[in-house]
Coordinates of C-alpha atoms and ligand atoms in Angstrom, one line a residue:
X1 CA 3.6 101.7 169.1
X2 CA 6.6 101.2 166.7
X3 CA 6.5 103.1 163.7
X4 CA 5.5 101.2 161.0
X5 CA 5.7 101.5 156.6
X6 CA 5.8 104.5 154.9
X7 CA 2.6 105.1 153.4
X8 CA 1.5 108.0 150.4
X9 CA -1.9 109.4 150.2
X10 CA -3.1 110.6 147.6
X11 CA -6.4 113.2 147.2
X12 CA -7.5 116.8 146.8
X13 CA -10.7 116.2 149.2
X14 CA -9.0 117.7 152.7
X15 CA -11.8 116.8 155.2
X16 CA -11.7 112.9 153.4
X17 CA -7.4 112.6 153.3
X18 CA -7.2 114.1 156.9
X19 CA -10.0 110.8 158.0
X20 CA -7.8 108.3 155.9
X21 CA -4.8 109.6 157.4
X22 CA -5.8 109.7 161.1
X23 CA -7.1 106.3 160.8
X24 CA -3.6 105.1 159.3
X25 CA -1.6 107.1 161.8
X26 CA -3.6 104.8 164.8
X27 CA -2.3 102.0 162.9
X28 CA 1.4 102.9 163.3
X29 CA 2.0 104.1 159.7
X30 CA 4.0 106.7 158.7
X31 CA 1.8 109.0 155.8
X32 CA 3.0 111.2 153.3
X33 CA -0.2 113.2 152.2
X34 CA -0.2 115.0 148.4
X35 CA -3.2 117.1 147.0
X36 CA -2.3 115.9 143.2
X37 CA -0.7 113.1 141.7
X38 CA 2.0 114.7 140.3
X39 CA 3.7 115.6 143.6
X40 CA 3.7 112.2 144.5
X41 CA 5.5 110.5 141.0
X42 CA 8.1 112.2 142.2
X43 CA 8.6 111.0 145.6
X44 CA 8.2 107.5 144.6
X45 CA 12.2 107.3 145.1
X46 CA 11.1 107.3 148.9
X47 CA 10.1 103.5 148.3
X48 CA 6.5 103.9 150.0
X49 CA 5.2 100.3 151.1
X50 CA 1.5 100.9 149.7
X51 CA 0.0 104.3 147.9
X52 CA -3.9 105.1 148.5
X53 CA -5.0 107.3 145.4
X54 CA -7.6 108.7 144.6
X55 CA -9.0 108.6 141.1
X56 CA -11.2 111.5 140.4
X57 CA -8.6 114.0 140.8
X58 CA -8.2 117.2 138.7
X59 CA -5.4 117.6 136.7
X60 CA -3.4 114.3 135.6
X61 CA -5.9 111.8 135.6
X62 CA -5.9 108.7 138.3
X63 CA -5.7 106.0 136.2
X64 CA -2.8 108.0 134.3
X65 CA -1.5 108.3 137.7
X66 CA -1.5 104.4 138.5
X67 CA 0.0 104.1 135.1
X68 CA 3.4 106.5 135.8
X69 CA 3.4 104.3 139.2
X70 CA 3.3 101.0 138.0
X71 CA 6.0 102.4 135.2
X72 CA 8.4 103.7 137.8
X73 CA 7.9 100.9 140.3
X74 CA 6.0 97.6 139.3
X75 CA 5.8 96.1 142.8
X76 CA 4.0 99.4 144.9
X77 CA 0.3 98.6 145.7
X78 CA -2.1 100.7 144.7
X79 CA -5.4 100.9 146.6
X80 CA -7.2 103.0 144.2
X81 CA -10.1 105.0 145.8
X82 CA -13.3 106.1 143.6
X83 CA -16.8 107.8 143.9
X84 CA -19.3 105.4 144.1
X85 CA -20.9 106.6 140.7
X86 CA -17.3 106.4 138.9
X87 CA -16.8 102.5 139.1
X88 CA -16.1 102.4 135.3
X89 CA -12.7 104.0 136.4
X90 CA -11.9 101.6 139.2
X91 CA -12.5 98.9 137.2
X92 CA -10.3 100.1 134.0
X93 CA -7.6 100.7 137.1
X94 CA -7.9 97.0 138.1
X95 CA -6.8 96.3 135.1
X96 CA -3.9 98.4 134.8
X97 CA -2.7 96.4 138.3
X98 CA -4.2 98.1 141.2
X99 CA -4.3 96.3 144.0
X100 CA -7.6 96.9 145.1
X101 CA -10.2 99.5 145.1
X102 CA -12.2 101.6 147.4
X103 CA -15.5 103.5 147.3
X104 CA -15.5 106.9 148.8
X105 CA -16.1 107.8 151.5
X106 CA -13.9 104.5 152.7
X107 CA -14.6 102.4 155.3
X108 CA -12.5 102.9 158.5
X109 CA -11.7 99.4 158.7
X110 CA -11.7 98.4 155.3
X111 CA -9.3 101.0 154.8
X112 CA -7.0 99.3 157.3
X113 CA -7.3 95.6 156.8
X114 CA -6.6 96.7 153.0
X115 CA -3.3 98.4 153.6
X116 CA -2.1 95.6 155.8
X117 CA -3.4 93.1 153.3
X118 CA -1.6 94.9 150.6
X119 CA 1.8 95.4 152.8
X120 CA 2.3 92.4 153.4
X121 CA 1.0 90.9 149.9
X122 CA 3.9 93.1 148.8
X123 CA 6.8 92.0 151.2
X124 CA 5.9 88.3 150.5
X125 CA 6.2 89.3 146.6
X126 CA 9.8 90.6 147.5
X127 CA 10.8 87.8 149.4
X128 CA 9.7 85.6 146.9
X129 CA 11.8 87.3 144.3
X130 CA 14.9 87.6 146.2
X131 CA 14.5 84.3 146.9
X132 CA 14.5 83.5 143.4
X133 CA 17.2 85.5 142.4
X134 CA 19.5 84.0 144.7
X135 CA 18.4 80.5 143.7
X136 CA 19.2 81.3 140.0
X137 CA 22.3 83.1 141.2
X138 CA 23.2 80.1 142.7
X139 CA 22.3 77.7 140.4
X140 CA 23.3 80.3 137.0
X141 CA 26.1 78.4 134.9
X142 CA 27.9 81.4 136.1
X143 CA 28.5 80.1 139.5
X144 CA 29.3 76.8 138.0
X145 CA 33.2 77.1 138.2
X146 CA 35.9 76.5 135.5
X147 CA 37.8 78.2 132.7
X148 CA 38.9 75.2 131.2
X149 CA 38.5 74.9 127.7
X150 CA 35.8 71.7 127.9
X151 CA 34.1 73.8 130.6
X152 CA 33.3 76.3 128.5
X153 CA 31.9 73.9 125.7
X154 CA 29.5 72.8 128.9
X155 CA 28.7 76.7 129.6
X156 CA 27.8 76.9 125.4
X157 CA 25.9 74.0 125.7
X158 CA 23.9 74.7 129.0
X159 CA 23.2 78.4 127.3
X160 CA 22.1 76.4 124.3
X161 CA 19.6 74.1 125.6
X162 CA 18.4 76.1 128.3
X163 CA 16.1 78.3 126.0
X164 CA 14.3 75.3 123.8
X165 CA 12.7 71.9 126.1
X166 CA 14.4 69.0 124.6
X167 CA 15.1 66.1 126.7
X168 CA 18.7 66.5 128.5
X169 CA 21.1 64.1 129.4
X170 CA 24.0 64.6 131.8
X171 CA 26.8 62.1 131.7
X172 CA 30.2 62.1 133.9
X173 CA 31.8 60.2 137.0
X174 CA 30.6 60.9 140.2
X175 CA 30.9 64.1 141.6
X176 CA 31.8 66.3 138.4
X177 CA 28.4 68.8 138.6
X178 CA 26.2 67.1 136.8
X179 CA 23.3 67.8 139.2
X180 CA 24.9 71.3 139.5
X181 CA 24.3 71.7 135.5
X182 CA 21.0 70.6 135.6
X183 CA 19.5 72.8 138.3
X184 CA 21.7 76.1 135.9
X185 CA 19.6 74.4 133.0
X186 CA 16.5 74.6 135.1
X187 CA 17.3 77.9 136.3
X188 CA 18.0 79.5 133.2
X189 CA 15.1 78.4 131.5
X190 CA 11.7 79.0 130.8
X191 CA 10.5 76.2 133.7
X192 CA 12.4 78.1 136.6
X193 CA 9.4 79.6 138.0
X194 CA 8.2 76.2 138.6
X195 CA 10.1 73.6 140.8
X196 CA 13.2 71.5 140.6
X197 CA 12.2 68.2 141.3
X198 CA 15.0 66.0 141.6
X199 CA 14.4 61.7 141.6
X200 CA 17.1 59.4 142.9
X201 CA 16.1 56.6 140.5
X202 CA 18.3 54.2 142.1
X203 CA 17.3 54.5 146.1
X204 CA 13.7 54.3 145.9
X205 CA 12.4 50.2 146.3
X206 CA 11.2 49.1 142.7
X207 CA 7.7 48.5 144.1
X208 CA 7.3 52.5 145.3
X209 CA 8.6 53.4 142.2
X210 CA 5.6 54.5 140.6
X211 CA 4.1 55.7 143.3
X212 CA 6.5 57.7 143.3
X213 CA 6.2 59.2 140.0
X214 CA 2.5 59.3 139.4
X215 CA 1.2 59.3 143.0
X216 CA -1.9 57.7 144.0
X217 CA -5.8 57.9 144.4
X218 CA -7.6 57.5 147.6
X219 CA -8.0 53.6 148.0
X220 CA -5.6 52.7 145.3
X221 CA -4.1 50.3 148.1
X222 CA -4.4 49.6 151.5
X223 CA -3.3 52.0 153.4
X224 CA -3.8 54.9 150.6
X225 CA -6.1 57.0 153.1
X226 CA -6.0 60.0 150.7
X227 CA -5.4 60.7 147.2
X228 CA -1.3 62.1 146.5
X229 CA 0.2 63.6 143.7
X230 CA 3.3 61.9 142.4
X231 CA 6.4 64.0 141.2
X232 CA 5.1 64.3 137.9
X233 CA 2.9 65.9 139.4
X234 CA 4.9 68.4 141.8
X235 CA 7.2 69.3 138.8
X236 CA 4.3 71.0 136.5
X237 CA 5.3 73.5 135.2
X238 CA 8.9 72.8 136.2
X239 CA 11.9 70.5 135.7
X240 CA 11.5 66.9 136.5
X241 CA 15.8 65.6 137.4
X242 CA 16.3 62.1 136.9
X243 CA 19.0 60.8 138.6
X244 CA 21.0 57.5 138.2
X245 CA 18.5 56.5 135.4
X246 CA 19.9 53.3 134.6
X247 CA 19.3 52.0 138.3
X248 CA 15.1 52.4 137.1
X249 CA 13.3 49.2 136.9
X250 CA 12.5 47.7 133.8
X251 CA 8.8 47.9 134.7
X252 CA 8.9 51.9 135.0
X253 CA 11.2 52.3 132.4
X254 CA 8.0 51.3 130.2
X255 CA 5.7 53.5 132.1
X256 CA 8.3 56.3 132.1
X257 CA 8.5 56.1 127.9
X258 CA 4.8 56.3 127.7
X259 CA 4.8 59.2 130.0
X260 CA 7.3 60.5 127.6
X261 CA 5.2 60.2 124.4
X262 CA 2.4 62.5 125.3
X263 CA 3.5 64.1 128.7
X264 CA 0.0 62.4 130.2
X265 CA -0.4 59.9 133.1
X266 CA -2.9 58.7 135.6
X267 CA -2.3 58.2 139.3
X268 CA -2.2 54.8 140.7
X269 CA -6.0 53.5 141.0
X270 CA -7.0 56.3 139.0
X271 CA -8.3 56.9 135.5
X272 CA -8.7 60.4 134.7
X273 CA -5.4 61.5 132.5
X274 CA -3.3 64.3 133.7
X275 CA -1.4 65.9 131.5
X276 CA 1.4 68.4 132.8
X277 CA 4.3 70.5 131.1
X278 CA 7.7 70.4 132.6
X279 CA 11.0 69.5 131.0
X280 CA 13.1 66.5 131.5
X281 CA 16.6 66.2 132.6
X282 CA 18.3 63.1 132.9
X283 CA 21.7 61.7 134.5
X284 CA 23.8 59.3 135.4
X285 CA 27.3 58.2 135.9
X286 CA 27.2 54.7 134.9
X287 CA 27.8 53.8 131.2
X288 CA 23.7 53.5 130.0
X289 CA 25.0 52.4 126.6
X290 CA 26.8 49.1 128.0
X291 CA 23.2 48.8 130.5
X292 CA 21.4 48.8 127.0
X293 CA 23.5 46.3 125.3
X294 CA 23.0 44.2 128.7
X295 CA 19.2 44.4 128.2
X296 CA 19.1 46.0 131.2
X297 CA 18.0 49.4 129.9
X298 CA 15.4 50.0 126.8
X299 CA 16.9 51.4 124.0
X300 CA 14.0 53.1 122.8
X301 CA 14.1 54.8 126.0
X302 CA 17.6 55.6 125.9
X303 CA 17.3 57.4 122.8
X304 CA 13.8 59.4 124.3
X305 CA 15.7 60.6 126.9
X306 CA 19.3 61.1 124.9
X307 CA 18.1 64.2 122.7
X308 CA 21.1 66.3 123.3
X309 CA 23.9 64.9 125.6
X310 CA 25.8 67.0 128.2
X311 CA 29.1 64.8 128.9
X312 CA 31.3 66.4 131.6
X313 CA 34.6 65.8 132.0
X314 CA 36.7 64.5 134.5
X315 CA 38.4 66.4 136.8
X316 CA 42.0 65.2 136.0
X317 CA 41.6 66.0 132.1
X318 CA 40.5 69.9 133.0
X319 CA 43.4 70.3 135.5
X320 CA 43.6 74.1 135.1
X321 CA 40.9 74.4 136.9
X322 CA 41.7 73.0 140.2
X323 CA 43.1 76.8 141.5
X324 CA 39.8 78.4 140.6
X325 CA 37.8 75.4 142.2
X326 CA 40.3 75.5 145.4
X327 CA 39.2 79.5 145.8
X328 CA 35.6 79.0 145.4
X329 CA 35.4 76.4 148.2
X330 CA 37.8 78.8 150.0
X331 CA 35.5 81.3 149.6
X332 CA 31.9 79.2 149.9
X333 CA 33.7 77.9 153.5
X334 CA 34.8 81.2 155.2
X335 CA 31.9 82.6 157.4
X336 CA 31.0 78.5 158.2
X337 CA 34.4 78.5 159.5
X338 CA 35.6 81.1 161.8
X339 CA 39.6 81.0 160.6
X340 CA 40.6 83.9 158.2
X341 CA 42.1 81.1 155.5
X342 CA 43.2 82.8 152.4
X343 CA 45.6 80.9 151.1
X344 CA 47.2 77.4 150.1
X345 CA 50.9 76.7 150.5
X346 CA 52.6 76.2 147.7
X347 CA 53.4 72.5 148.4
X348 CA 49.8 71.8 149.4
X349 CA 49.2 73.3 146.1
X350 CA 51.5 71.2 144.3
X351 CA 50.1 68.1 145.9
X352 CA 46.6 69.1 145.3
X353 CA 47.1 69.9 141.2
X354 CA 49.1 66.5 141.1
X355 CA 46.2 64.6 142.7
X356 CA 44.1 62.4 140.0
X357 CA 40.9 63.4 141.8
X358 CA 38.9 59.6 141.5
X359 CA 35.6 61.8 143.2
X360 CA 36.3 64.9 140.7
X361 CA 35.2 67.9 142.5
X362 CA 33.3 66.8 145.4
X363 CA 36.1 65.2 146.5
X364 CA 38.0 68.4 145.8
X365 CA 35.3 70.7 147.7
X366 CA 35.1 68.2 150.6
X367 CA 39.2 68.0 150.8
X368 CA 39.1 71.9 151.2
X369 CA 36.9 71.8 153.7
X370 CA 38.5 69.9 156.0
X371 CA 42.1 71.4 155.4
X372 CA 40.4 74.4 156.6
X373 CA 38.3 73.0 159.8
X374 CA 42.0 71.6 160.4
X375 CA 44.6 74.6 159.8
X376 CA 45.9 76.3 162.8
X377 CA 46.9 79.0 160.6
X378 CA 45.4 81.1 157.8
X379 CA 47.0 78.8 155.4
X380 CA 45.9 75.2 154.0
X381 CA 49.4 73.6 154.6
X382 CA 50.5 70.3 152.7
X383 CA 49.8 68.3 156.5
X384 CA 46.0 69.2 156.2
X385 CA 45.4 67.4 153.2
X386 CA 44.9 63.5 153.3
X387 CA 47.8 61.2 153.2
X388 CA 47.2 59.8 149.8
X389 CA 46.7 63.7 148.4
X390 CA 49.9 64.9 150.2
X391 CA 52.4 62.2 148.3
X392 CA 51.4 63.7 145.2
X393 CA 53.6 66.5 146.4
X394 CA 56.6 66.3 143.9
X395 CA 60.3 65.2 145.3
X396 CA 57.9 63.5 148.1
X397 CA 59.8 60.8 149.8
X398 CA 57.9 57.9 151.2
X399 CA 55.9 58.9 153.9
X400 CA 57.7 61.5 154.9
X401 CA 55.6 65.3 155.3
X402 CA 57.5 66.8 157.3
X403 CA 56.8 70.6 157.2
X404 CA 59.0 73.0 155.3
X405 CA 59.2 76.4 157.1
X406 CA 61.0 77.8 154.7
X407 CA 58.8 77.5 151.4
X408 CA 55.7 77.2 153.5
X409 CA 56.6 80.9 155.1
X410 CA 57.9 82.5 152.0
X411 CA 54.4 81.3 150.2
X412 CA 52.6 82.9 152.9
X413 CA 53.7 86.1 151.9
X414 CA 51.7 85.8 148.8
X415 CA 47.8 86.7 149.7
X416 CA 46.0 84.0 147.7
X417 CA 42.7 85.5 148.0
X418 CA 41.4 86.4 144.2
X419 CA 41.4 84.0 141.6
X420 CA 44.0 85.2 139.4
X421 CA 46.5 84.6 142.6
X422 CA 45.4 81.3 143.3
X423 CA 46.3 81.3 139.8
X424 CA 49.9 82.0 140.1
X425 CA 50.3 79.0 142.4
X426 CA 49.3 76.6 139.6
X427 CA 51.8 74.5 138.1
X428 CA 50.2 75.4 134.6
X429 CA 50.6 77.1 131.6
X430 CA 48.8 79.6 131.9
X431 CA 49.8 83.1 132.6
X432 CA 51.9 84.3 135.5
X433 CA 51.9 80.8 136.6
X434 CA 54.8 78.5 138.2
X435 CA 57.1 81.4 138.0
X436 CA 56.0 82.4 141.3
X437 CA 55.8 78.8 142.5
X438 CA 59.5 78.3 140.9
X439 CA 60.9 81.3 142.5
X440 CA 59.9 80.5 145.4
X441 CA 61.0 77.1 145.3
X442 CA 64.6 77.8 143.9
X443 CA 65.6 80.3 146.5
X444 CA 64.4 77.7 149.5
X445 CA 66.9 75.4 147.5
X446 CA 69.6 77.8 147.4
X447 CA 69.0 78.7 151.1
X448 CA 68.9 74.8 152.3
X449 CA 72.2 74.7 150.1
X450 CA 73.8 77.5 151.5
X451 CA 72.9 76.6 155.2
X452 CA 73.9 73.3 154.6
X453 CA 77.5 74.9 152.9
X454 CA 76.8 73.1 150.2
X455 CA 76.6 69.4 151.2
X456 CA 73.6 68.1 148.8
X457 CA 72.5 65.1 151.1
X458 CA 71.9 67.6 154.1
X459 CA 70.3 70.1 152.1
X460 CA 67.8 67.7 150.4
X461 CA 67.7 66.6 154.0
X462 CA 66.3 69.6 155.4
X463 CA 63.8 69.8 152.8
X464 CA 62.7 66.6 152.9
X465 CA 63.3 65.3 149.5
X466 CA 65.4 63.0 148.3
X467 CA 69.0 64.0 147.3
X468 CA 67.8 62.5 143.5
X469 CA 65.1 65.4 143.3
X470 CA 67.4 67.6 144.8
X471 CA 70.1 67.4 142.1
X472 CA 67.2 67.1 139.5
X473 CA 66.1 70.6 140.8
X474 CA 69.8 72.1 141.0
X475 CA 70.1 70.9 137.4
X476 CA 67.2 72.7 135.9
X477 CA 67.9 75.9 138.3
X478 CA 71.7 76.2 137.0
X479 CA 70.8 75.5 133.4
X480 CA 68.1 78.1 133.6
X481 CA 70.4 81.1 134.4
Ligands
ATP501 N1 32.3 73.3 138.3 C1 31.9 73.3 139.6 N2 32.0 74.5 140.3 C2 31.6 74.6 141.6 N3 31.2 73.5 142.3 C3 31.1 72.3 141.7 C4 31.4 72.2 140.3 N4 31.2 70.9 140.0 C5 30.8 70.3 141.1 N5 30.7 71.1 142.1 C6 30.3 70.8 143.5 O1 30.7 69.5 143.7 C7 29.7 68.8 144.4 C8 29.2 67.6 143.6 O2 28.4 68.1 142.5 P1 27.1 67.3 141.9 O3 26.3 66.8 143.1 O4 26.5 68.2 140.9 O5 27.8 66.1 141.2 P2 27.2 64.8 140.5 O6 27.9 64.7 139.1 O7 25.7 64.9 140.5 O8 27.7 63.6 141.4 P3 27.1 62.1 141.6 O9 27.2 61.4 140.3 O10 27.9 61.5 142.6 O11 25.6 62.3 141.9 C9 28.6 69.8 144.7 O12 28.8 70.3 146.0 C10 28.8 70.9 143.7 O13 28.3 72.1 144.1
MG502 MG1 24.3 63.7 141.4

């Protein structure tokens, strides 16, 4: 039999620990036995899966015991074991958090189907916490990417708003976060332990709508075979998302604003009220104010939902922080694809910072993604980004992409793996940046010149640029010396 969990026991009664410890050992455990509590505090570092104590020990009392444990290590169970005249004790010790408690002398099977219980009981806890942790890790504002200065007003605000439940609206074009900034919102609040529950307003049929939301009883309608909770429902406790708003029907925009008022509703075909607690997040990327002037969207409801407004920017007014966003997606790509990529060229880079962006960072991320599924070499190169991206490359003539061994090669000596190098390729003003790119750049001029002995139109030739950007170039070079 494989050797299973470590396990401590706990108690001065020999002939009783050598019974609990035989019957353990035939269950595969591993045992650590200790005659006084003491001993035991401190071994805890040894990470025992569940500890069987008992509480009428000389010395440090058992429940004093259970208290040091639960102090050191919250997440341990304790199967506390007592005399079966000393329940007062076992009972206090439930309360302190044991796990369970046993009178002596303790059953044989009891004893076992308890520690398995507990075992297992604990590594579901654990998973559920790491679980969690990587959700909010994922989902924290400081995974959200950007150093911008309007991203940070987003980071203020989402650290502002994620502490008290007021209703939140997300504005911004398609693809700039905004479901990204509510699930940090939800995640950083007081609601995370509940769910995210996320409604596409605008793809469910108007007549499931409210289904939908408030669910149904059994019978409500044909077909209704038993009763369902709606997401109202589902999201007790947690955050309710609703997206693309303005695409809700006029009929349960009314039911939505008296679900609003008092946080009550009743399921379709029902009557009983249920009332839940979550918070409300709302988004879209249409203009809502134009859809109320329209009459197509109430403006009571509007301003119910518009308590504090989270606007986020395009991507083309926060262009600083395109390298940052370009290395996370570098990075959130690499074990999905099996290509060490750790760099952009400088000209891809150049294209990508000139690029307006119309789809804002999921364009951006999916564009990464498919340099890299289409790089031969560790490098996103200017001819792996799409044609319309690449003639954003400055001194780009027509269609022309041909590849530039000499600027593309003496990028790739720069490792673009950290953010602060990625950095450096940016055309920006921000620190160490362009020189690197405009060193580069300038001696792959003087080179093409050189090789070319000086003839302009076969240098600009070689480099693919017009001779017009070439003596524009040569200009600012010379008068910089
Ligand atoms: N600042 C950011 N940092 C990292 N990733 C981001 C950032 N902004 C957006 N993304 C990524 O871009 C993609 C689109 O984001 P999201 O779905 O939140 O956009 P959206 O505003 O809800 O778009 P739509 O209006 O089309 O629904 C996601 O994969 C998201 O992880
Ligand atoms: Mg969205």
């Amino acid at each position: 039999m494989a050797t299973k969990e470590l396990i401590f026991v706990v108690d001065t009664d020999i002939t009783h620990r050598e019974m609990m410890v035989r019957w353990l050992k035939d269950q595969g455990y591993q045992i650590k036995v200790f005659d006084n509590g003491e001993l035991c505090l401190n071994m805890l570092d040894e990470n025992p899966a569940a500890i069987c104590l008992d509480i009428n020990m000389p010395g440090l009392s058992g429940l004093e015991i259970l208290k040091r444990i639960r102090l050191a290590n919250r997440d341990i169970p304790v199967m506390v074991i007592t005399k079966n005249d000393a329940l007062g004790p076992a009972v206090e010790a439930m309360k302190i958090g044991a796990f369970d408690y046993m009178v002596k002398p303790v059953d044989k099977i009891r004893l076992q189907t308890n520690v398995e219980r507990a075992i297992e009981m604990h590594s579901m806890v654990n998973k559920i916490q790491r679980l969690q942790g990587e959700l909010k890790k994922t989902y924290s504002y400081k995974n959200i990417v950007g150093h911008s200065e309007s991203m940070r007003q987003i980071f203020g605000q989402i650290d502002e708003v994620s502490g008290i439940n007021i209703n939140v609206f997300i504005g911004g074009e398609s693809g700039t976060g905004k479901e990204l900034v509510a699930k940090a919102i939800h995640f950083s609040s007081a609601y995370r332990m509940g769910d995210f529950v996320a409604i596409n307003c605008g793809a469910i049929p108007e007549e499931l709508q409210e289904n939908e939301f408030f669910g149904h009883e059994k019978g409500a309608f044909t077909g209704a075979d038993d009763s369902r909770p709606g997401k109202l429902e589902v999201a007790n406790g947690g955050t309710l998302f609703l997206d693309e708003i303005g695409e809700m029907s006029p009929k349960m925009q009314v039911k939505l604003l008296r679900f609003l008022q008092d946080k009550s509703f009743e399921k379709v075909g029902g009557t009983k009220k249920i009332n839940v607690d979550l918070r409300v997040i709302s988004a879209t990327n249409r203009n809502l104010q134009d859809a109320v002037k329209e009459g197509r969207f109430r403006e009571d409801l509007y301003y119910r939902l518009m308590v504090y407004l989270i606007s986020l920017p395009p991507l083309r007014v926060r262009k600083d922080d395109i390298p940052l966003l370009i290395n996370h997606f570098l990075k959130k790509y690499k074990d999905e694809i099996p290509k060490k990529i750790t760099s952009v060229s400088s000209y891809a880079m150049e294209a990508l910072d000139r690029y307006p962006w119309p789809g804002n960072v999921r364009q951006l991320e999916n564009e990464i993604y498919r340099a890299m599924v289409t790089t031969q070499t560790n490098m996103v190169q200017i001819e792996n980004l799409s044609p319309d991206i690449q003639k954003h490359r400055e001194g780009h003539v027509g269609d022309d992409n041909r590849f530039i061994p000499a600027i593309e090669n003496l990028s790739a000596t720069q490792p673009v793996v950290s953010a602060p190098e990625v950095q450096s390729l940016s055309s920006h003003p921000t620190p160490p940046v362009g020189s690197t790119f405009n060193e580069i750049e300038k001696k792959a001029f003087l080179e093409a010149l050189e090789r070319a002995n000086g003839k302009v139109p076969q240098a600009a030739k070689a480099l693919g640029i017009s001779r017009a950007t070439f003596y524009r170039k040569l200009k600012k070079y010379r008068s910089a010396n």
